[in-house]
Short mmCIF file of C-alpha atoms (C1' of nucleotides) in Angstrom, two decimals:
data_model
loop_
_atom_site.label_atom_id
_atom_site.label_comp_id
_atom_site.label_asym_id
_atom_site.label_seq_id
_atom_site.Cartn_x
_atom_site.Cartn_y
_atom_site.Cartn_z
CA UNK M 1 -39.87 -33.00 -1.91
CA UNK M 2 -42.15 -32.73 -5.21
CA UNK M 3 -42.64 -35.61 -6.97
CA UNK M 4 -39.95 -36.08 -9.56
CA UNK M 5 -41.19 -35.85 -13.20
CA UNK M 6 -39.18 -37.32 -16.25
CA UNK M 7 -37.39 -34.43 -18.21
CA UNK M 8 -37.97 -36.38 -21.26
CA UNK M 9 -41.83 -35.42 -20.69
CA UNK M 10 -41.16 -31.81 -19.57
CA UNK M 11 -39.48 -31.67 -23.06
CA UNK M 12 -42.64 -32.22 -24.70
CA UNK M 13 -44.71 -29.78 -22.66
CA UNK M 14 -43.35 -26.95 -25.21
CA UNK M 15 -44.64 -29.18 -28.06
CA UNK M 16 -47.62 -29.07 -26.44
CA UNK M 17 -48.06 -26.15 -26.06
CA UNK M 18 -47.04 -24.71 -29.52
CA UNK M 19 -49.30 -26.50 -31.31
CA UNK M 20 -51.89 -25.68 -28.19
CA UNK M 21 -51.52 -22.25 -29.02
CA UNK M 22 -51.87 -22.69 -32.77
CA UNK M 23 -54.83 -24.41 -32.29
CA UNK M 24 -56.26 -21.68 -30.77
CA UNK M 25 -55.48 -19.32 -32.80
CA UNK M 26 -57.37 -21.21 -35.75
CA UNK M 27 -60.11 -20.35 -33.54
CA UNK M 28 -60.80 -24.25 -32.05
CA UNK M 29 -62.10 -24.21 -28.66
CA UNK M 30 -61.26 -27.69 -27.23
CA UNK M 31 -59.34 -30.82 -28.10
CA UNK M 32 -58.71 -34.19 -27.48
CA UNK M 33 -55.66 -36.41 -26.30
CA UNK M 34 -56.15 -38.04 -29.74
CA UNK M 35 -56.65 -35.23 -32.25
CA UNK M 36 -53.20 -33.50 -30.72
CA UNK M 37 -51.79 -36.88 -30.67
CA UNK M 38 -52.21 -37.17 -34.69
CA UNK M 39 -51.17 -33.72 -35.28
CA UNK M 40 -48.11 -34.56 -33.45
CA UNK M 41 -47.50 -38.25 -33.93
CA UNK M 42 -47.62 -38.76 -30.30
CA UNK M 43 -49.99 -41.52 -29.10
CA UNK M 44 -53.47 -40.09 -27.70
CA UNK M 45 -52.03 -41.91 -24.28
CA UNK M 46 -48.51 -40.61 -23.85
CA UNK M 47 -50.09 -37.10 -23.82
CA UNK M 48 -52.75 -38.22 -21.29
CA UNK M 49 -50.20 -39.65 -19.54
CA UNK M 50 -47.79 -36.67 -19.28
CA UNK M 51 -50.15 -34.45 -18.44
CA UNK M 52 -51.81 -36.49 -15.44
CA UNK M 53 -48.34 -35.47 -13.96
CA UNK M 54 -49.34 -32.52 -13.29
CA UNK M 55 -53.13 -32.83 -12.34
CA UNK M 56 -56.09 -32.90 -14.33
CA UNK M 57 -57.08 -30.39 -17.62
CA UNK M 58 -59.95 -32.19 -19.15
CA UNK M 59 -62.88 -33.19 -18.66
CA UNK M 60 -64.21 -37.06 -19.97
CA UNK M 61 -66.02 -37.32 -23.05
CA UNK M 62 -65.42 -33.62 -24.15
CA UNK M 63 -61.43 -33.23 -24.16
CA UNK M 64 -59.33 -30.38 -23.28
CA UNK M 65 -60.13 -26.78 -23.39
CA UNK M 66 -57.06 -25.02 -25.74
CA UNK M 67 -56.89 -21.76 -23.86
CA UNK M 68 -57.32 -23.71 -19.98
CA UNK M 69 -54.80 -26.17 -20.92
CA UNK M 70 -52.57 -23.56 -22.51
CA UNK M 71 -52.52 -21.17 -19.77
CA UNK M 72 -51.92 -24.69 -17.13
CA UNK M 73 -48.92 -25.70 -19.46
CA UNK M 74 -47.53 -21.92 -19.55
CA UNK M 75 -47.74 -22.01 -15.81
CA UNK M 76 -46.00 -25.45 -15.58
CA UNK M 77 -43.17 -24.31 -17.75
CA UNK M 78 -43.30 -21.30 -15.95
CA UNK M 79 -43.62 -18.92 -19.09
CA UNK M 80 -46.67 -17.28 -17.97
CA UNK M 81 -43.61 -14.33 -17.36
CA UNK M 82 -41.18 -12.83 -19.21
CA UNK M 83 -37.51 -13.89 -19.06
CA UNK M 84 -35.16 -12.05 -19.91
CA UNK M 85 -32.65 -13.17 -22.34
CA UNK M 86 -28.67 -12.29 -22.98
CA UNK M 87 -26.87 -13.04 -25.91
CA UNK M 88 -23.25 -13.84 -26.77
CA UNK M 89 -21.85 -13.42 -29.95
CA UNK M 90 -22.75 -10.92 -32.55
CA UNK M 91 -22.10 -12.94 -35.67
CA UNK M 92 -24.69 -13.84 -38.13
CA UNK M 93 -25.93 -16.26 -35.76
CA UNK M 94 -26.08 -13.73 -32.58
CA UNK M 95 -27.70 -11.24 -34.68
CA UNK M 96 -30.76 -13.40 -36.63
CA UNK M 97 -31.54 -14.50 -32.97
CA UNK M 98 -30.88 -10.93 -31.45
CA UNK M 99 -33.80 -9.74 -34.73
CA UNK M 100 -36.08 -12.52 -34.11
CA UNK M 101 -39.57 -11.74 -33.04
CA UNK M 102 -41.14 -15.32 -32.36
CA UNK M 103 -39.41 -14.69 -28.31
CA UNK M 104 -41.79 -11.87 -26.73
CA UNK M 105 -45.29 -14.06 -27.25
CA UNK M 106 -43.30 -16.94 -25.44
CA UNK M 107 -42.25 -16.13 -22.52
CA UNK M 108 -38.48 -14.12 -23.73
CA UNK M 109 -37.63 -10.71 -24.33
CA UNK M 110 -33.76 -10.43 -25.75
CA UNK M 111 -32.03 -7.82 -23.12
CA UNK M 112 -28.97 -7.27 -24.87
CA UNK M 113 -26.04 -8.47 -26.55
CA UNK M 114 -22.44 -9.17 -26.21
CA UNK M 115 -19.35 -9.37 -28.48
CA UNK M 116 -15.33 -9.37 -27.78
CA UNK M 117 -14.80 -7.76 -31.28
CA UNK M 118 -13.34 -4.09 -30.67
CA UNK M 119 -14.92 -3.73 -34.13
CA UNK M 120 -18.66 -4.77 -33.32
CA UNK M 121 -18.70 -3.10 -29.82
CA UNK M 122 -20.52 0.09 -29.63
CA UNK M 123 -22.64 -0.78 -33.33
CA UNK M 124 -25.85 -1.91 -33.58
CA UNK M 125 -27.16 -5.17 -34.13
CA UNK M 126 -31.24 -5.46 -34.53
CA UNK M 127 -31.68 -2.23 -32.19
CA UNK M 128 -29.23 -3.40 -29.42
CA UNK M 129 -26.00 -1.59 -29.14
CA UNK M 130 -23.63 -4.35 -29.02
CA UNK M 131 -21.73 -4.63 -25.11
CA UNK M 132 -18.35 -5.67 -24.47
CA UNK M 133 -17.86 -8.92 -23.71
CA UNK M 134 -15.40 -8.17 -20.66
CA UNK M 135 -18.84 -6.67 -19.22
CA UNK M 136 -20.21 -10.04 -19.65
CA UNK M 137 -20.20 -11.08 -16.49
CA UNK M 138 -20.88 -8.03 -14.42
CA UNK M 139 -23.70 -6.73 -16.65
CA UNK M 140 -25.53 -10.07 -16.74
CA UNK M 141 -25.33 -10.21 -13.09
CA UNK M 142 -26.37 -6.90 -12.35
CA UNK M 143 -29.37 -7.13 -14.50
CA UNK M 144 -30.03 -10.55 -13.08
CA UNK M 145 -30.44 -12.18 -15.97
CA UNK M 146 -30.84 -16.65 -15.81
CA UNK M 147 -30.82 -17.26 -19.75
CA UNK M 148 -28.29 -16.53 -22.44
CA UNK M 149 -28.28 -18.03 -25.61
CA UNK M 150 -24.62 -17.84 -27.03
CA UNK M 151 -23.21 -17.72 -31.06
CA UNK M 152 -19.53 -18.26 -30.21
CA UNK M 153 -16.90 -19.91 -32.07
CA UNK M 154 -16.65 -23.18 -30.25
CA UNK M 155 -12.82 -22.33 -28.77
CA UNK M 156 -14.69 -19.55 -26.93
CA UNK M 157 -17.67 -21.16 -25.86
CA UNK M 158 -16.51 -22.72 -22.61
CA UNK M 159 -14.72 -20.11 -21.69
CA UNK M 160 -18.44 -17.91 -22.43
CA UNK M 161 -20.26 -20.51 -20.35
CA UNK M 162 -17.84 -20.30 -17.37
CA UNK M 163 -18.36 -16.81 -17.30
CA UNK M 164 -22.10 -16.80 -17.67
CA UNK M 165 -22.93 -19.19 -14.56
CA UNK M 166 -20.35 -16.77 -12.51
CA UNK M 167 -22.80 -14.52 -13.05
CA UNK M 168 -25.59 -16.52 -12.38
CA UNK M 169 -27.39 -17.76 -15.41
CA UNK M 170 -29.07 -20.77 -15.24
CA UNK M 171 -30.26 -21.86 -18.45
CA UNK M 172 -27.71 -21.69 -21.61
CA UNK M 173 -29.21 -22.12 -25.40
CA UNK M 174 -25.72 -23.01 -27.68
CA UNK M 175 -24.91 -22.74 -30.80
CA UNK M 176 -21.45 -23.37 -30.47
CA UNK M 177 -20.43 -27.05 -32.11
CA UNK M 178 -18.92 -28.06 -29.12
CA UNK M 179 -19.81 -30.02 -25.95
CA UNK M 180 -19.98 -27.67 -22.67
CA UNK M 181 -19.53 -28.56 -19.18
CA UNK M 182 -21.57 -27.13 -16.49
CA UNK M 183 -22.01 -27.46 -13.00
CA UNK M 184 -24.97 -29.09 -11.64
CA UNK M 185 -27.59 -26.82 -11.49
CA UNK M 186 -26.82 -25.07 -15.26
CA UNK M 187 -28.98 -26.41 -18.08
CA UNK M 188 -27.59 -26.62 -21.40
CA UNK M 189 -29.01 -26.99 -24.60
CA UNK M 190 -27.47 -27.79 -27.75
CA UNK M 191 -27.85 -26.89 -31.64
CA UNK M 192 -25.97 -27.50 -34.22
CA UNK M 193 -26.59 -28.11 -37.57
CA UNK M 194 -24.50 -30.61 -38.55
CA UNK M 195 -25.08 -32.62 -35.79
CA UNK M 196 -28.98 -32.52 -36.79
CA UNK M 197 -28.08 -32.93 -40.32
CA UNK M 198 -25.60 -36.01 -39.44
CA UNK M 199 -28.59 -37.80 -37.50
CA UNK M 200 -30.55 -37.98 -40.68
CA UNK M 201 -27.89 -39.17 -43.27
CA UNK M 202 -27.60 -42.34 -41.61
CA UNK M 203 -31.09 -43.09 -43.15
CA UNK M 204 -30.29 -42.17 -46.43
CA UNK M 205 -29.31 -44.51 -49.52
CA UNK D 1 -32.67 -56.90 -43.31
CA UNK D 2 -29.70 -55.61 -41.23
CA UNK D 3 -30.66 -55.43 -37.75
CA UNK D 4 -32.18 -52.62 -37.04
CA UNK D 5 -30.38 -49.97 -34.84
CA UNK D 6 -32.00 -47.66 -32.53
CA UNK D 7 -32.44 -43.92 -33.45
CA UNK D 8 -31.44 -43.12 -29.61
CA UNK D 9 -28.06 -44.54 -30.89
CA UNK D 10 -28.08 -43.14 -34.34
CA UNK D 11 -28.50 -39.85 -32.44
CA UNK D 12 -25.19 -40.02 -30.30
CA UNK D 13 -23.24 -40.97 -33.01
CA UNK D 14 -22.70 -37.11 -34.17
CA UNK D 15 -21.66 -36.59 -30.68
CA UNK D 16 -19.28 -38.87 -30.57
CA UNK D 17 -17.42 -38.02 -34.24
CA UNK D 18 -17.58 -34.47 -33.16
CA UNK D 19 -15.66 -35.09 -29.91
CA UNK D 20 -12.94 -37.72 -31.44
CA UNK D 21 -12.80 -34.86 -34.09
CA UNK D 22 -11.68 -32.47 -31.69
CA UNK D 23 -9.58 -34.84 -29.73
CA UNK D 24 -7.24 -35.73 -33.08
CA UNK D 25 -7.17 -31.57 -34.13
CA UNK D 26 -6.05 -31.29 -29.90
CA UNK D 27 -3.01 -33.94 -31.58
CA UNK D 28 -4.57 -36.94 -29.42
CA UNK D 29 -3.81 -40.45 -30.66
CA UNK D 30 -6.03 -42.94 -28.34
CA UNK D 31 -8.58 -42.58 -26.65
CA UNK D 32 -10.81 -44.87 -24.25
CA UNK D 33 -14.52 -44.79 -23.71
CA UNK D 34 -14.15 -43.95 -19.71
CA UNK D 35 -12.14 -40.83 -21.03
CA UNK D 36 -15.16 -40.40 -24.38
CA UNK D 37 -17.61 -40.57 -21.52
CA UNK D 38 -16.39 -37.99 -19.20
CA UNK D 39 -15.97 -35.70 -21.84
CA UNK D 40 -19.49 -35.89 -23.07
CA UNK D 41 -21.39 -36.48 -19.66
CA UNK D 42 -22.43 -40.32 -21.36
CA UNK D 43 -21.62 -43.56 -19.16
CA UNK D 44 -18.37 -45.33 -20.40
CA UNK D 45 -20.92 -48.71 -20.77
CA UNK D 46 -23.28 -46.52 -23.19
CA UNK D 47 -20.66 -45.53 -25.24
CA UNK D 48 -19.02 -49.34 -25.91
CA UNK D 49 -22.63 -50.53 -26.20
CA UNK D 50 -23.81 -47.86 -29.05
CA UNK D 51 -20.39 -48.68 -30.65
CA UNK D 52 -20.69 -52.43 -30.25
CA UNK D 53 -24.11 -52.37 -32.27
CA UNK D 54 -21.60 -51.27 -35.70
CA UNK D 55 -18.60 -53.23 -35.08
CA UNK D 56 -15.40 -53.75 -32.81
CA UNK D 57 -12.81 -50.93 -33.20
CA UNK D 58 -11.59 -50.91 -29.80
CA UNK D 59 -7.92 -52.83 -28.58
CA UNK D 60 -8.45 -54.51 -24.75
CA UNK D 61 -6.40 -52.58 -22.27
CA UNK D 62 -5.99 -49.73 -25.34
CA UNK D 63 -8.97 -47.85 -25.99
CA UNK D 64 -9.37 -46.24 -29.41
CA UNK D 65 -7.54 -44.72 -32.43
CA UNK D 66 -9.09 -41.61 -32.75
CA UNK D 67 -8.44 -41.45 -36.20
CA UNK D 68 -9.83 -44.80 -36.84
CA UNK D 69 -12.61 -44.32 -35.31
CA UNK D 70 -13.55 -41.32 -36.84
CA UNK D 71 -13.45 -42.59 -39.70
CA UNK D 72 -15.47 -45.58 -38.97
CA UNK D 73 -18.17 -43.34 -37.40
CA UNK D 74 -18.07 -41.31 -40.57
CA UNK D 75 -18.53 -44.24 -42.71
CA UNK D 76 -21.53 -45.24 -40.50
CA UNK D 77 -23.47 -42.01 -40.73
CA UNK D 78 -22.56 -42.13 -44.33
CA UNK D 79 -20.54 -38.42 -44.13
CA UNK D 80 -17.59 -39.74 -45.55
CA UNK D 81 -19.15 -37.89 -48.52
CA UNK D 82 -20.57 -34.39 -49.45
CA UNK D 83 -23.89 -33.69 -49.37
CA UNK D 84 -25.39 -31.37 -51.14
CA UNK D 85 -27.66 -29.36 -49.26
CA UNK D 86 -31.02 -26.94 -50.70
CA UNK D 87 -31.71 -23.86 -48.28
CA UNK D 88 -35.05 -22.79 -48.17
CA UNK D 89 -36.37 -19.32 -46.70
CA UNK D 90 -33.22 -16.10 -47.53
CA UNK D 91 -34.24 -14.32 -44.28
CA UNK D 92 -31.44 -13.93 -41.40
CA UNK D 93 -31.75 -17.33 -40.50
CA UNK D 94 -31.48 -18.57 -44.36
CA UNK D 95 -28.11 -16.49 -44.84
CA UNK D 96 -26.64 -17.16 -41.75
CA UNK D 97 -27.01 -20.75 -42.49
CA UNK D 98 -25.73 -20.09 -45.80
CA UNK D 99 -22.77 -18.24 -45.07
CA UNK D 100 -22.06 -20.88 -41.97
CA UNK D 101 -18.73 -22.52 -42.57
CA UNK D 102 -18.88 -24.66 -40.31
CA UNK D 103 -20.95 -27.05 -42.94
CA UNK D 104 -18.19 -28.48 -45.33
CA UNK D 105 -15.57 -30.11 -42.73
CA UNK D 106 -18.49 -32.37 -41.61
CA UNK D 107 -19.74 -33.54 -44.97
CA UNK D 108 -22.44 -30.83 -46.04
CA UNK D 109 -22.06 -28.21 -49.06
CA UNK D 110 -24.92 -25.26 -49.48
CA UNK D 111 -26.14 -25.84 -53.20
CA UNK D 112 -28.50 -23.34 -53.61
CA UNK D 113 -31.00 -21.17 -51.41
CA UNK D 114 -34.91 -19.83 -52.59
CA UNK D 115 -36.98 -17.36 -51.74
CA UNK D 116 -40.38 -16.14 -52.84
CA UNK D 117 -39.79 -12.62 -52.13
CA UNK D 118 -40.05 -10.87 -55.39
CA UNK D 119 -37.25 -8.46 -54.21
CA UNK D 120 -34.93 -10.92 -52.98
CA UNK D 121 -35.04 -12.99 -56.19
CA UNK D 122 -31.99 -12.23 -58.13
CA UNK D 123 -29.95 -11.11 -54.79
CA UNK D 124 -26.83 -12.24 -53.28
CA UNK D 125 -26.47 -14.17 -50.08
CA UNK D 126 -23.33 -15.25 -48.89
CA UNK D 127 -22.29 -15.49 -52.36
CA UNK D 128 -25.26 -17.19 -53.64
CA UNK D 129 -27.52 -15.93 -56.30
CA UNK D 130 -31.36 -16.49 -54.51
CA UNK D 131 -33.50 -18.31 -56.56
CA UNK D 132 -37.27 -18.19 -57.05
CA UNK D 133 -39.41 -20.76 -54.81
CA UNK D 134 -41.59 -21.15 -57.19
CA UNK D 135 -38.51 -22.91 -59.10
CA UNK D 136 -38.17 -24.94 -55.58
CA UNK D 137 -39.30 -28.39 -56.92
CA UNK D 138 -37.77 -28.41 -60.41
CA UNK D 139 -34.22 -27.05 -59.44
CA UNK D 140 -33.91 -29.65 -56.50
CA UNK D 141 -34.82 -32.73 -58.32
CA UNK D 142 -32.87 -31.75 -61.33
CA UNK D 143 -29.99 -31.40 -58.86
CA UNK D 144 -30.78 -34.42 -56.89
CA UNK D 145 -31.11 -32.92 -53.80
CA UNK D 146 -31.69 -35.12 -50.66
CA UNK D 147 -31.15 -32.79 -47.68
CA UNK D 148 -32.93 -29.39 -46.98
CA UNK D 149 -32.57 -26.67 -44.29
CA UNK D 150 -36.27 -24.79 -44.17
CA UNK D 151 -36.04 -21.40 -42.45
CA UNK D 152 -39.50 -19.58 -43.60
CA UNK D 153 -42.30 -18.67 -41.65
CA UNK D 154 -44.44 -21.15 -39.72
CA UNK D 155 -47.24 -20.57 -42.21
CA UNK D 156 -45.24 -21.47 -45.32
CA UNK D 157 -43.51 -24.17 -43.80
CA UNK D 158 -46.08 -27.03 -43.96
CA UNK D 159 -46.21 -26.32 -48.06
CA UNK D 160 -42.04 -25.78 -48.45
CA UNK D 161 -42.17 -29.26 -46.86
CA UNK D 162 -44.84 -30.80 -49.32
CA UNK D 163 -43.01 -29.59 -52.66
CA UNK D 164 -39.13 -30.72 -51.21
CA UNK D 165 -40.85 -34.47 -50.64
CA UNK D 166 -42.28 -34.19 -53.98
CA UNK D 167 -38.82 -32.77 -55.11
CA UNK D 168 -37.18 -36.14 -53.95
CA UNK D 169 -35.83 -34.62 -50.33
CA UNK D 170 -35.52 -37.20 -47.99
CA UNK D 171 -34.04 -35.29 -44.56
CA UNK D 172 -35.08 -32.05 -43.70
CA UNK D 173 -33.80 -29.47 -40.88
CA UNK D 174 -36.81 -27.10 -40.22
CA UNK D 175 -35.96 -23.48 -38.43
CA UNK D 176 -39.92 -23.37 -38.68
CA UNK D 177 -41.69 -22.90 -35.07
CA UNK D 178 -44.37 -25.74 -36.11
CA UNK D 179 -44.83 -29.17 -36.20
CA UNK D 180 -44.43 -30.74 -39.64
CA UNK D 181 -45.57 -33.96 -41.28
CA UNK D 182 -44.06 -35.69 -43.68
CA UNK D 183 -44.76 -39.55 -45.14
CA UNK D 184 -42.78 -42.51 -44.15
CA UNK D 185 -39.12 -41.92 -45.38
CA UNK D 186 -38.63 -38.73 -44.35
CA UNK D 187 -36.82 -37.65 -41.35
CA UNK D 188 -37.34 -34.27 -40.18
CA UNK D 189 -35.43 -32.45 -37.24
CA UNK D 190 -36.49 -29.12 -35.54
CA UNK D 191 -35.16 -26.44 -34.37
CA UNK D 192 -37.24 -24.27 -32.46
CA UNK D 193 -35.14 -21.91 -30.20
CA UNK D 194 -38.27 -20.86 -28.06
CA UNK D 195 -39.00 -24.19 -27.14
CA UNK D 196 -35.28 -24.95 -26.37
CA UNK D 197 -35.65 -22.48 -24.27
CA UNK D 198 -38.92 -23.44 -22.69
CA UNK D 199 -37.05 -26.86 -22.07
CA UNK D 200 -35.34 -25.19 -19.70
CA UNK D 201 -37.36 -22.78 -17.67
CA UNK D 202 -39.08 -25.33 -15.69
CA UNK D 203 -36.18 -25.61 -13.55
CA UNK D 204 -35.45 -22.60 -12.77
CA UNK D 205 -36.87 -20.67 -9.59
"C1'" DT K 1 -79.47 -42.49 -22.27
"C1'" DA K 2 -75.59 -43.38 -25.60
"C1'" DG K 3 -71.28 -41.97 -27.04
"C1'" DA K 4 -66.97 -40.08 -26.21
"C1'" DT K 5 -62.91 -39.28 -23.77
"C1'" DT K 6 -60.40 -38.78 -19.61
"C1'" DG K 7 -57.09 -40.38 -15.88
"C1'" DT K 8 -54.89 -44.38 -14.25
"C1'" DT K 9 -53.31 -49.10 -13.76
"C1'" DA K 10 -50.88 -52.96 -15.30
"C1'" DA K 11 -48.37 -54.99 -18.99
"C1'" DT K 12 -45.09 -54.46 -22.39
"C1'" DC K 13 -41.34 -52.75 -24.46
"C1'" DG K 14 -36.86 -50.65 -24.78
"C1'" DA K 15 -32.71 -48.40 -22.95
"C1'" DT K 16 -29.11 -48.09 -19.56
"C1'" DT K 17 -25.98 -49.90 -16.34
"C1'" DA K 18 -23.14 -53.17 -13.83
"C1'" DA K 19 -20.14 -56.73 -14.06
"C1'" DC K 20 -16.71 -59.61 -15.94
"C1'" DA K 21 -14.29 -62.85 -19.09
"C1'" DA K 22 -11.30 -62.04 -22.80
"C1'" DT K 23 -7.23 -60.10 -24.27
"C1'" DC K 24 -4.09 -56.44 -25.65
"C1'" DT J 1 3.59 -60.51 -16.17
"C1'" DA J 2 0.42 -56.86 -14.33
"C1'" DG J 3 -2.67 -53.42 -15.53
"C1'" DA J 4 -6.01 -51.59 -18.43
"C1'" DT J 5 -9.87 -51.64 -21.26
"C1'" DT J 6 -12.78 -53.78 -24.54
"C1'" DG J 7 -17.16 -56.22 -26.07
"C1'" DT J 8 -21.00 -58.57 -24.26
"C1'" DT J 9 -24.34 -60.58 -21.11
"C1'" DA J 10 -27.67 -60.23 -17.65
"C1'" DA J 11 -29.93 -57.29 -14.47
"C1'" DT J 12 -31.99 -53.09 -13.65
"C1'" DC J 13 -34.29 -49.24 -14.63
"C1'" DG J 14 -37.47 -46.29 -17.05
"C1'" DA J 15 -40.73 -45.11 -20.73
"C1'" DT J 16 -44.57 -46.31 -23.62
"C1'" DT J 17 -48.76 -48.53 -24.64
"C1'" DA J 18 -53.06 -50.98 -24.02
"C1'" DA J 19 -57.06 -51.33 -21.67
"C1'" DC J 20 -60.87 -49.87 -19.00
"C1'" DA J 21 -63.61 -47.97 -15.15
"C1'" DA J 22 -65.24 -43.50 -14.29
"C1'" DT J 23 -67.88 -39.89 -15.85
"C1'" DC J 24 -69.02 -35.87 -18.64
#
DNA sequence: TAGATTGTTAATCGATTAACAATC
DNA sequence: TAGATTGTTAATCGATTAACAATC
């Protein structure tokens, strides 16, 4: 069995690797631990440290090379591919994500969309023509699709996620406000604004 | 000084008001931190412990009013209030955000939303009138404006940031796909949907 | 060679969990 | 009273940091 790496680390990676790829494209060649540490307020030795999990990238006394380390990290995450991505929920929410073009150069390409609206299905939303969501689960399974991001009211979105790992998905994005269950296996991750927002105003006067 | 509580703890307190929150609308009295726990996939310990750190508002052999609680948690996190709240960036992100309802019930109330588009100046967005950004610092601090949403393009973002500090902003929620630096006293939380997504990946085949 | 920076080890720090007396 | 559950302590577990030999 592989060694066993923190998931708190393999949520950096991404961080990593965005500001990797940034780097790059300000036309910098190579870095160090410590000049990505400042730029992300990491310590120079946490990001040594997570990436010795995974083998060795640079080279002592020069750093890291952006585009080696870059392509090793897009590998790792395994978004050196394209994934394709479902939707659910054609709100405002469904559509800014269905319209948003920051996926394709990182590893997503949106697939298509679903909505339970008699009203919505059959329009267009950001080029897709909107499915019905009793296709959900047949469509998404067919196409064999592992990632859906879903913009549901929260009293539908466990009912949505039940659904989606029936069909096979693996890997859920929410917006819903709500706390979802999922077998082991399912990933879930969770935004919502207010909860963001309510972590902060703790710290205010 | 007050003892100082960890922001691991601060973090799970959203999570927690948002659950009890449901639990009273489901017409639940009581509640116990085994029950909390299960809900939310959190040990029963963790949750008594991160509670324990504020107060005692639990009855041996009881559990917890829901109501009370609530409003405890509420009082904690300090949205037993409204805050106002500056959108910055009127793209699809911008106006879903300000046409979210979802803000008000949880201590939030849009205030006003910017834009430097020439064309969008003037416009309507979920029934606000768009202001000009280049109004951005003097309309916040006349307001008094602590907490900003930021949903403009990764090469703006860093320089939105800089003017809402200046402006008097002291929390900011950045839609921004970059890393963003702010001095001591500001807290800043991203969302980045791509790496959300890239949290995931990893595990998948 | 001299300077810089990695990868790794050991030490430190912090968070989570288990267990239980207190008590409703 | 008997059963349930809290708040808290101590033990465990895990993550971060400091330090440095290796080496480019």
């Amino acid at each position: 069995m592989a060694k066993q790496i923190p998931d708190i680390v393999i949520g950096r990676l991404p961080v990593y690797l965005r500001a990797l790829v940034q780097m790059g494209q300000e036309g910098r060649q190579v870095t160090s631990s410590q000049e990505l540490g400042e730029r992300l307020g990491i310590s120079a030795a946490q990001i040594r440290k997570d990436l010795s999990q995974f083998g060795e990238f640079g080279k002592q006394g020069t750093g890291y090379n952006i585009e080696f380390l870059s392509k090793q990290l897009s590998e790792i995450l395994k978004v050196n591919r394209v994934w394709d991505v479902a939707i659910v929920g054609a709100g405002d929410i469904g559509r800014a994500l269905a319209g948003y073009s920051g996926f394709s150069e990182r590893g997503f390409r949106i697939a298509m969309i679903f909505d339970n609206k008699p009203e919505l299905v059959g329009s267009e939303a950001a080029g897709f023509m909107i499915k019905d969501g009793r296709q959900l689960r047949d469509e998404i399974a067919a196409a064999g699709i592992k990632i859906a991001m879903i913009a549901v009211p929260a009293t539908q979105a466990q009912d949505v996620v039940n659904q989606l790992v029936e069909a096979g998905v693996r890997a859920i994005l929410s917006y819903a406000p709500v706390h979802l269950s999922v077998p082991a296996g399912v990933r879930v991750q969770n935004i919502d604004p207010s909860i963001h927002l309510q972590r902060m105003t703790y710290y205010l006067e």
